[in-house]
Tab-separated table of C-alpha atoms in Angstrom:
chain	number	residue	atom	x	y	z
A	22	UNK	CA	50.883	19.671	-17.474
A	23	UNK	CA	54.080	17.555	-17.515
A	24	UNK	CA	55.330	15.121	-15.527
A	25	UNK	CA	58.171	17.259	-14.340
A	26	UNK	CA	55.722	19.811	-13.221
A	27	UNK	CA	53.086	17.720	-11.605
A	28	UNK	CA	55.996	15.719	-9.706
A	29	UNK	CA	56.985	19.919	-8.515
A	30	UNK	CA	53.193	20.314	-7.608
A	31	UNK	CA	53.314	17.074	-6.090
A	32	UNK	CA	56.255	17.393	-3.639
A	33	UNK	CA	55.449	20.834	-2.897
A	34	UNK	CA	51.296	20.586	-1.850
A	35	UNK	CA	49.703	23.134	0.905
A	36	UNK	CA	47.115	23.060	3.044
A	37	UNK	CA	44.158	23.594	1.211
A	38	UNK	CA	43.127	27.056	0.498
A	39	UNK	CA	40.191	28.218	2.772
A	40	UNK	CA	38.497	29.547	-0.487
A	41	UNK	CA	39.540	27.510	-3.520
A	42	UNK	CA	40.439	29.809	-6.851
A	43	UNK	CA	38.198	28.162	-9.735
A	44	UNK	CA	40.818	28.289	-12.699
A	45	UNK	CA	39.614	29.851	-15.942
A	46	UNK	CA	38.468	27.992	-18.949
A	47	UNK	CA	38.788	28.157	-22.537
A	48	UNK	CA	37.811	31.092	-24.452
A	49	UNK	CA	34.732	29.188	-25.981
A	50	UNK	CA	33.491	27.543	-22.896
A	51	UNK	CA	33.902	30.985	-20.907
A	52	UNK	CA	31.662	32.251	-23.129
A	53	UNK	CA	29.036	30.301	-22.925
A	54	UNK	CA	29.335	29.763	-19.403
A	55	UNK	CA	29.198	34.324	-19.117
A	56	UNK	CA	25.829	33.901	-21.994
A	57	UNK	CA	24.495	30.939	-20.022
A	58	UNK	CA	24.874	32.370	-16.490
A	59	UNK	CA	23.140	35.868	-17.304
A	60	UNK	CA	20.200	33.902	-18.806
A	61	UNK	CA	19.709	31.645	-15.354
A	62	UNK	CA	19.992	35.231	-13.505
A	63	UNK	CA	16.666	36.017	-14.951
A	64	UNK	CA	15.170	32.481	-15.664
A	65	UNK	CA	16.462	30.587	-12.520
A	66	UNK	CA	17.047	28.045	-15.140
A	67	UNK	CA	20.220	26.089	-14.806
A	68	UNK	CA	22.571	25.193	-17.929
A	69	UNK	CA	21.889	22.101	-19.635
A	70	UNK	CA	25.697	21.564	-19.935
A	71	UNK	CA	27.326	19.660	-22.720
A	72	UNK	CA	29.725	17.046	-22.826
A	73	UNK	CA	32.430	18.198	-23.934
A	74	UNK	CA	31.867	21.520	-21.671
A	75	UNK	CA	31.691	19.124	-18.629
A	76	UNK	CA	34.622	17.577	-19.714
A	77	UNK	CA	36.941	20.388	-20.480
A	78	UNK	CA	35.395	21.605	-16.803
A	79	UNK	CA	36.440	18.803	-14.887
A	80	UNK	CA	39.410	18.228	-16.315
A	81	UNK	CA	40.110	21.929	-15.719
A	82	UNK	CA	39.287	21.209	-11.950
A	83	UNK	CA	41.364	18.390	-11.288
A	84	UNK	CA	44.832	19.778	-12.447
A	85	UNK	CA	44.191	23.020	-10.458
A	86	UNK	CA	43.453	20.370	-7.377
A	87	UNK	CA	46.584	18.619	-8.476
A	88	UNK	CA	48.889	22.163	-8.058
A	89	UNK	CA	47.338	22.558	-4.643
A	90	UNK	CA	47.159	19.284	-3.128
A	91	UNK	CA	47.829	15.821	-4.741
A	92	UNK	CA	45.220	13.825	-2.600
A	93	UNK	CA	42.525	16.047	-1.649
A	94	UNK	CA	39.220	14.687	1.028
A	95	UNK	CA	36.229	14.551	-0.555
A	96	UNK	CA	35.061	17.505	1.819
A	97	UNK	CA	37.883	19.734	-0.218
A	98	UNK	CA	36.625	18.297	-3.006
A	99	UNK	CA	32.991	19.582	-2.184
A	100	UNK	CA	34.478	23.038	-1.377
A	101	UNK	CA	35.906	22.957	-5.242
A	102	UNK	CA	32.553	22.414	-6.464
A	103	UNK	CA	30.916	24.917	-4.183
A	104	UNK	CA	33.442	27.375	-5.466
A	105	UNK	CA	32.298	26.602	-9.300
A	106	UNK	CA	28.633	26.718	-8.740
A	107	UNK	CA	29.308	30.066	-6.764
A	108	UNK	CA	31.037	31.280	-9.532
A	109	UNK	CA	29.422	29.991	-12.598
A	110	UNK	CA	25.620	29.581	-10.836
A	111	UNK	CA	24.462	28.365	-14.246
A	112	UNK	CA	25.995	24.951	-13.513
A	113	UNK	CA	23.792	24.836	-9.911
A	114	UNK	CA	21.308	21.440	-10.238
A	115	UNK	CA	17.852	21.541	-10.450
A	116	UNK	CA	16.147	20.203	-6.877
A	117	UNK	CA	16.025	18.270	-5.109
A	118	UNK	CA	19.473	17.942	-4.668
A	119	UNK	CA	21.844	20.257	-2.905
A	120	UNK	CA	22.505	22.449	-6.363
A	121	UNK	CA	26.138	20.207	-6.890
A	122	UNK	CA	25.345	16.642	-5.917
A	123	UNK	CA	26.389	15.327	-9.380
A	124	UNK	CA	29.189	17.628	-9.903
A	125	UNK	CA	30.967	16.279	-6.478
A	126	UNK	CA	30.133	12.999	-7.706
A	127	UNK	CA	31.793	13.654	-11.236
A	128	UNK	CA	34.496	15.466	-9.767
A	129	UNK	CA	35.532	12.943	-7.274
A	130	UNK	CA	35.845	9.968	-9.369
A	131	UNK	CA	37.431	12.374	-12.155
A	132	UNK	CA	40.411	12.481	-8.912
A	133	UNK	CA	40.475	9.176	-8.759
A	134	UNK	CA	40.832	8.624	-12.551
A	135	UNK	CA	43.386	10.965	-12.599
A	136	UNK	CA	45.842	9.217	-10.353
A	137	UNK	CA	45.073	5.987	-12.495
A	138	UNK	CA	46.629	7.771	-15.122
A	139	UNK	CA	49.632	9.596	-13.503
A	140	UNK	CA	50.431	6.050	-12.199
A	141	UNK	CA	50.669	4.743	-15.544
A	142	UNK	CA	52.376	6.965	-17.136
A	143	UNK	CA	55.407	6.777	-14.402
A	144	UNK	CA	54.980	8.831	-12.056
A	145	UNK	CA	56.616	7.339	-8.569
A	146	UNK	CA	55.123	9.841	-5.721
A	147	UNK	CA	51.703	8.330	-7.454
A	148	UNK	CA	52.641	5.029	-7.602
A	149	UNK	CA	53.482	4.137	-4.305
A	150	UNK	CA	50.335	5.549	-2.662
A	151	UNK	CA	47.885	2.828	-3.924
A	152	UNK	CA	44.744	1.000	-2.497
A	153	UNK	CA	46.484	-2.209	-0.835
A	154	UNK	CA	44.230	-4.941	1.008
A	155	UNK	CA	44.753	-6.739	3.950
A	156	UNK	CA	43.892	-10.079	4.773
A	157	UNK	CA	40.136	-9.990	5.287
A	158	UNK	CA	40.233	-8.141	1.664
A	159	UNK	CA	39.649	-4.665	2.403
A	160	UNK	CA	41.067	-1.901	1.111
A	161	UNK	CA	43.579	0.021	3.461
A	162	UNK	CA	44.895	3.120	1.884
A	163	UNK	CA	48.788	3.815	3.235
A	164	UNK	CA	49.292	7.955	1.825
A	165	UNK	CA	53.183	8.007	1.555
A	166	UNK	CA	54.044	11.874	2.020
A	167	UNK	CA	56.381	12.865	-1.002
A	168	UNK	CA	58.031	16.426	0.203
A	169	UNK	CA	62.256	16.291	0.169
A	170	UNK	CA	62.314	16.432	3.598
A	171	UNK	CA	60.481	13.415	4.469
A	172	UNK	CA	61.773	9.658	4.478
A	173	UNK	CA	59.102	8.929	1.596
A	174	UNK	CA	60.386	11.096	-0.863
A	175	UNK	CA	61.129	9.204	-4.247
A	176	UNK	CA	62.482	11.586	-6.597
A	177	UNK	CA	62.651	10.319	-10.054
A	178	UNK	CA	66.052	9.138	-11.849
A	179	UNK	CA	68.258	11.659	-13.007
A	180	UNK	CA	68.407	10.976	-17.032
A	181	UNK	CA	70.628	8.110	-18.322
A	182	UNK	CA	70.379	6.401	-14.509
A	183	UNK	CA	68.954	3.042	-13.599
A	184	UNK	CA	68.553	1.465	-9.578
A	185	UNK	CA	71.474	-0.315	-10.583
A	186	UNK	CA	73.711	3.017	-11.125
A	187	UNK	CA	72.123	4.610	-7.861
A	188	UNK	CA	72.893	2.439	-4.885
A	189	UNK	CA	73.785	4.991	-2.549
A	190	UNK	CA	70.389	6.563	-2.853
A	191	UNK	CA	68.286	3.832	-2.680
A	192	UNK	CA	65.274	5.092	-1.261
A	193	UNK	CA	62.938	4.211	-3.920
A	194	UNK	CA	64.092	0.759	-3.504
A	195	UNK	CA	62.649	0.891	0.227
A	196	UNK	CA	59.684	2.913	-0.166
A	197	UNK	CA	58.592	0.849	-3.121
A	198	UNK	CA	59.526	-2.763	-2.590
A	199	UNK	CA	59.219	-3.090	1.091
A	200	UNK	CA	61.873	-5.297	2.368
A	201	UNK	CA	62.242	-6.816	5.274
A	202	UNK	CA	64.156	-5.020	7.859
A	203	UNK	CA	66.592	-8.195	7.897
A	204	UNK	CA	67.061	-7.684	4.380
A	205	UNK	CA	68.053	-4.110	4.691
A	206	UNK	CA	70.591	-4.456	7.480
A	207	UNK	CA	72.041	-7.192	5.234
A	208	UNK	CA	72.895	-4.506	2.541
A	209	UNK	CA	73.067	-1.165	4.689
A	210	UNK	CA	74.523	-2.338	8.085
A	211	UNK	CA	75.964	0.913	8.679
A	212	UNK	CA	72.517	1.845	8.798
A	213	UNK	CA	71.756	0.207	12.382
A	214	UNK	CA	74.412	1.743	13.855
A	215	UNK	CA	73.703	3.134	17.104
A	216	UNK	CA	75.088	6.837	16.004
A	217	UNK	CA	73.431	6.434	12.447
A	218	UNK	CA	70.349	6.028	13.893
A	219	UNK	CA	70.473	9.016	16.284
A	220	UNK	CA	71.041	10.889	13.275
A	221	UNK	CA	68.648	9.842	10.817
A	222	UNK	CA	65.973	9.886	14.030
A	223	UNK	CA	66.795	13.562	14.488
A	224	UNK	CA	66.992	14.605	10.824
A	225	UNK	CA	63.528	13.631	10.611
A	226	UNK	CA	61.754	14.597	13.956
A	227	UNK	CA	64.309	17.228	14.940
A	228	UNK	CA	64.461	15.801	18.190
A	229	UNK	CA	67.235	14.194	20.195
A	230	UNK	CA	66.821	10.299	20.594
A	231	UNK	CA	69.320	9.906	23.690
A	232	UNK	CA	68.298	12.964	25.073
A	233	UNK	CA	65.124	12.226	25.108
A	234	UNK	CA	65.287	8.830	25.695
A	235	UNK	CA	67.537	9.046	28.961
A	236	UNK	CA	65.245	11.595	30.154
A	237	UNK	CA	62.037	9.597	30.300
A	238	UNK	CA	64.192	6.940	31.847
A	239	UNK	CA	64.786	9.352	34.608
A	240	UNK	CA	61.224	9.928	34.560
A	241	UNK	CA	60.315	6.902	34.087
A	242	UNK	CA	63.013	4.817	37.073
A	243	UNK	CA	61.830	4.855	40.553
A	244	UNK	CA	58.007	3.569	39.280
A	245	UNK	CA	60.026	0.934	37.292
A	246	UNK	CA	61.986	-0.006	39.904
A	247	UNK	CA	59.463	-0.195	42.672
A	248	UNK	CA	57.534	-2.556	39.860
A	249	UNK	CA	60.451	-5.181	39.964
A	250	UNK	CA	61.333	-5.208	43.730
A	251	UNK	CA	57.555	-6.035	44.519
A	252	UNK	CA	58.231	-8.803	42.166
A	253	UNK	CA	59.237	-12.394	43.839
A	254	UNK	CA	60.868	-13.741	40.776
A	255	UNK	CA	64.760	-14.473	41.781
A	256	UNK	CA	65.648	-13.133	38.159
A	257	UNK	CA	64.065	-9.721	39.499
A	258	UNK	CA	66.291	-9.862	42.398
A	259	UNK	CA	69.970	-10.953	40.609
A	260	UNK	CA	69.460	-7.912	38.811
A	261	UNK	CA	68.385	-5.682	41.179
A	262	UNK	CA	71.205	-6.617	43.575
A	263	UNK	CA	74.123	-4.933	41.412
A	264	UNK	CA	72.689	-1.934	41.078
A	265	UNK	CA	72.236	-1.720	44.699
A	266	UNK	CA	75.457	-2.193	45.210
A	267	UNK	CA	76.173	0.546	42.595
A	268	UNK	CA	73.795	3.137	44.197
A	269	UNK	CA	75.738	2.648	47.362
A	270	UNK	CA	79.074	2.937	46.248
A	271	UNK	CA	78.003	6.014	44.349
A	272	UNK	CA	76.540	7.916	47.681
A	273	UNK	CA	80.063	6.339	49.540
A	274	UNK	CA	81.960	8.333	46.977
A	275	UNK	CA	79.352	11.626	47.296
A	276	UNK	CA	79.869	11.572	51.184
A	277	UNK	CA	83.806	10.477	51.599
């Protein structure tokens, strides 16, 4: 799999398939997994697998993951493993375990190992979503979503282009580094513009920040403003007493 095509897979995950397709092995190992499972259909005995059968499996396994859904639960996980035994029962443990204990286990940290080495090898919708501690030293895990369409989405450099050649798209920059907001409106004050934001807000959420805004102040008013007048405070007043004087020139216009 390359690292154009995984970053594809990547960007483009599902929800997870309600019955996960196992993917097909090679020739050799399909073999003896078709010779191994019609012996345990008459000997109830399970496959003492090989290691380099296991491997090939798991590795199998996690790509096919990987084109569905870059970072699965380890219930989807479970359902992958499920979905093998079913298929190849020869691989079901021996009690007292549920019959795929071990392969969950293997499976799981074969995930895990996985993103290790998409991380080192470059790839950036992998490398931002990493284990990062807190202060009282445990491990917080922040997922940063990857599709085009969200405000995570780090795309890699087009070829022959460095962060210094791509200022105007500067995302990775902000996903990646982390800078403080003071440091961005420094740079990108256009940014904090009250339009700009409106815009960005909506591209995102598809809904309308003034509109909804000034509508849950409507909403929101009269409990507001009964809060502040049964307040004693003299700054409460000061500003309450203009906008009386507002709301009665307004109803002086409505009636004359």
């Amino acid at each position: 799999m390359t690292s154009q095509s995984t970053s594809k897979n990547l960007r483009e995950a599902t929800h997870w398939p309600s019955r996960f397709e196992v993917p097909k092995f090679s020739i050799d190992v399909e073999l003896r997994l078709k010779k191994a499972n019609n012996s345990y259909h008459q000997t109830k005995v399970p496959l003492d697998v090989p290691r380099d059968v296991k491997s090939e499996i798991l590795s199998k396994l996690v790509q096919a993951i990987f084109e569905v859904k870059p970072y699965p639960t380890r219930n989807e996980v479970g359902s992958v493993v499920i979905a093998l035994v079913r298929k190849h029962p020869c691989l079901t443990e021996e009690q007292p375990s549920s019959g795929w204990d071990a392969w969950l286990t293997s499976l799981w940290f074969k995930v895990g190992n996985y993103h290790f080495k998409l991380r080192q090898a470059g790839m950036p919708e992998v490398a931002i979503n990493r284990k990062r501690y807190g202060k009282d030293g445990v491990a917080k895990f922040s997922l940063k979503k990857s599709r085009r369409v969200e405000i995570n989405f780090v795309p890699d450099h087009p070829e022959g282009q460095m962060n210094e050649t791509l200022e105007e798209e500067s995302s990775r920059e902000v996903v990646e580094d982390q800078p403080l907001v003071r440091e961005i409106e420094e740079r990108w004050p256009a940014m904090f513009l009250t339009d700009e934001i409106c815009r960005e807000f909506e591209r995102i959420t598809k809904v309308n920040l003034m509109a909804t805004f000034q509508s849950a102040l409507e909403k929101f008013a009269p409990a507001l403003l009964k809060l502040y007048r049964s307040k004693k405070e003299s700054e409460f007043r000061a500003l309450l007493v203009p906008l009386d004087e507002k709301v009665r020139e307004s109803i002086y216009d409505t009636l004359f």
